[in-house]
Short mmCIF file of C-alpha atoms in Angstrom, two decimals:
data_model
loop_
_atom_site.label_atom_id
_atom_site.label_comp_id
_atom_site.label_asym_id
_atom_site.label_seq_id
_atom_site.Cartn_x
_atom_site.Cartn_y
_atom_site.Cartn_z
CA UNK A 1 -77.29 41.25 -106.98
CA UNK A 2 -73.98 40.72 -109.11
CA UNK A 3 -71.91 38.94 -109.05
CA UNK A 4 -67.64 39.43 -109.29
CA UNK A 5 -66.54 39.11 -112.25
CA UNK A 6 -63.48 36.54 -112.03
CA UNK A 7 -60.69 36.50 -115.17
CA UNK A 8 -58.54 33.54 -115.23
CA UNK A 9 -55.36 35.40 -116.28
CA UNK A 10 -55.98 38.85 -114.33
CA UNK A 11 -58.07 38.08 -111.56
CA UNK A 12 -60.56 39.85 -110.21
CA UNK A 13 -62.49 43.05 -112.52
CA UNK A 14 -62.76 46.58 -110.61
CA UNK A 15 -63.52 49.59 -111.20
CA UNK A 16 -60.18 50.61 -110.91
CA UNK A 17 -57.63 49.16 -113.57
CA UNK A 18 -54.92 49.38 -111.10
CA UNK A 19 -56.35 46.89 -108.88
CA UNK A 20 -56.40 44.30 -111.75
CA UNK A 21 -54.54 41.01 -111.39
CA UNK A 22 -53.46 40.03 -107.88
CA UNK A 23 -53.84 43.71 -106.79
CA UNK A 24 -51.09 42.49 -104.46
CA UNK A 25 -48.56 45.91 -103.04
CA UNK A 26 -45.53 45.04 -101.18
CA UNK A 27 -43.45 46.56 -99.43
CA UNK A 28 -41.01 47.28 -97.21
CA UNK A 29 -40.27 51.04 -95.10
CA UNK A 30 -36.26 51.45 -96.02
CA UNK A 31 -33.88 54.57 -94.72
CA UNK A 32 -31.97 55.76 -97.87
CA UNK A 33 -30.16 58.50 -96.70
CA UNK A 34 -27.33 58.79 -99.49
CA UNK A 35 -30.08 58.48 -102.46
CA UNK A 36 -32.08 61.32 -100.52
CA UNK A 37 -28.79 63.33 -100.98
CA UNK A 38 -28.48 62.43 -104.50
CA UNK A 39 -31.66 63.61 -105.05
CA UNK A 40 -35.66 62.79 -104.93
CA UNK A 41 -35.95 62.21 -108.69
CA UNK A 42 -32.81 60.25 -109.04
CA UNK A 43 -34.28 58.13 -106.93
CA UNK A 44 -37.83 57.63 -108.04
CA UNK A 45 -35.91 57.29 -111.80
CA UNK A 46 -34.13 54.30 -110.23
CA UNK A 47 -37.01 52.88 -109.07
CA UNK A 48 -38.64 52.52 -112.61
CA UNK A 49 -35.88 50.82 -114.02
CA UNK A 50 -35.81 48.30 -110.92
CA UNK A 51 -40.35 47.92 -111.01
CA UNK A 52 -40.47 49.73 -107.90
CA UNK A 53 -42.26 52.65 -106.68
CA UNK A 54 -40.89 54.99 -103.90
CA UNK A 55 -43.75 56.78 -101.29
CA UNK A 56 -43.29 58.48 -98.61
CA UNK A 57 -44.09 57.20 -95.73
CA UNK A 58 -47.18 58.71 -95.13
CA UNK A 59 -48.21 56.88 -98.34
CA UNK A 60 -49.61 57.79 -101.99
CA UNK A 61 -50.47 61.50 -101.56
CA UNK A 62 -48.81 61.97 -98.26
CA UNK A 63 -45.65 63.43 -99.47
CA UNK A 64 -41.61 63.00 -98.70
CA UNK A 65 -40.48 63.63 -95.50
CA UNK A 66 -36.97 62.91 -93.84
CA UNK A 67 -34.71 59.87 -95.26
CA UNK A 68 -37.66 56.90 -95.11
CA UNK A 69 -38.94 55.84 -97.93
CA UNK A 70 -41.86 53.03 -98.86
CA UNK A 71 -40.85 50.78 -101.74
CA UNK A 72 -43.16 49.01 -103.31
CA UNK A 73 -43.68 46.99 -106.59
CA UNK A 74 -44.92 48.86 -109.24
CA UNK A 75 -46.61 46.16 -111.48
CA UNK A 76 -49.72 44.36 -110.02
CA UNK A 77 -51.02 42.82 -113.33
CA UNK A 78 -49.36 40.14 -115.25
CA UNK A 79 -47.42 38.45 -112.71
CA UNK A 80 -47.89 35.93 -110.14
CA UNK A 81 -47.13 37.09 -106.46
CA UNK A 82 -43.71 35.36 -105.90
CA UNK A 83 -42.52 37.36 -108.91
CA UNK A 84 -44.48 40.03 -107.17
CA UNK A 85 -42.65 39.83 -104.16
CA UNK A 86 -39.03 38.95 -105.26
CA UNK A 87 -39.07 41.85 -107.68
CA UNK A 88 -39.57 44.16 -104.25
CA UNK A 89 -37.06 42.30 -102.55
CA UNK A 90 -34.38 42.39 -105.25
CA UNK A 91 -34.74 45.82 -106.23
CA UNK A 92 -34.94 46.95 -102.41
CA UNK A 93 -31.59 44.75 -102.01
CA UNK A 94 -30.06 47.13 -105.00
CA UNK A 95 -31.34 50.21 -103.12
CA UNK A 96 -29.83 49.26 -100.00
CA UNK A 97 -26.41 48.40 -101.58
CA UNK A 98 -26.68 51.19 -103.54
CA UNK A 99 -27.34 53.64 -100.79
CA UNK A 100 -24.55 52.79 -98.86
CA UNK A 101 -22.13 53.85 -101.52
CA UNK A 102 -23.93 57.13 -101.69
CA UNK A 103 -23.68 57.78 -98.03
CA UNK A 104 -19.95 57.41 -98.85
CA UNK A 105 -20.17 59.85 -101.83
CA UNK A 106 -21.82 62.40 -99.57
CA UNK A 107 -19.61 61.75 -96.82
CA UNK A 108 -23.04 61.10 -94.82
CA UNK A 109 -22.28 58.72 -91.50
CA UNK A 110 -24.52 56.00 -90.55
#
């Protein structure tokens, strides 16, 4: 047989280039009711500039349904996993804080 192929720097080779590097996805399931009201693409814009990557929750093909999204990271290849992870957790943070001003822009009630 084969063996893996291991690269020091991006980790393990696949077929698919998206699963270079740690291949790690994290995420969190998150309610953003004022960005749904200020729109699906406003929202997936934000996301790029924060390195995240909104799904619905019935993940990558699934579709958008209701308010509750799944934020991920959107880089898995040139970072280690705390920056990984604390990328998610700051940009989900932003969201969040985000989201509650939009609720008040929409004059949407928690």
């Amino acid at each position: 047989g084969k063996e893996f192929m291991l690269d020091e720097k991006y980790g393990y080779i696949h077929t698919c280039p998206t699963n270079l590097g740690t291949g790690m996805r994290a995420s969190v399931h998150i309610d953003l009711p004022g960005w749904t009201a200020e729109g699906v693409d406003k929202l997936k814009a934000r996301c790029e500039a924060l390195a995240l990557q909104p799904r619905g929750t019935r993940g990558e093909s699934g579709g958008q349904t209701g308010i509750t999204y799944d934020i991920s990271n959107k880089h898995r290849l040139g970072y280690s996993e705390v920056q990984l992870v604390q990328t998610m957790i700051d940009g989900v943070n932003k969201l969040y804080k985000e989201d509650v001003d939009l609720q008040n822009k929409h004059n949407i009630s928690a």
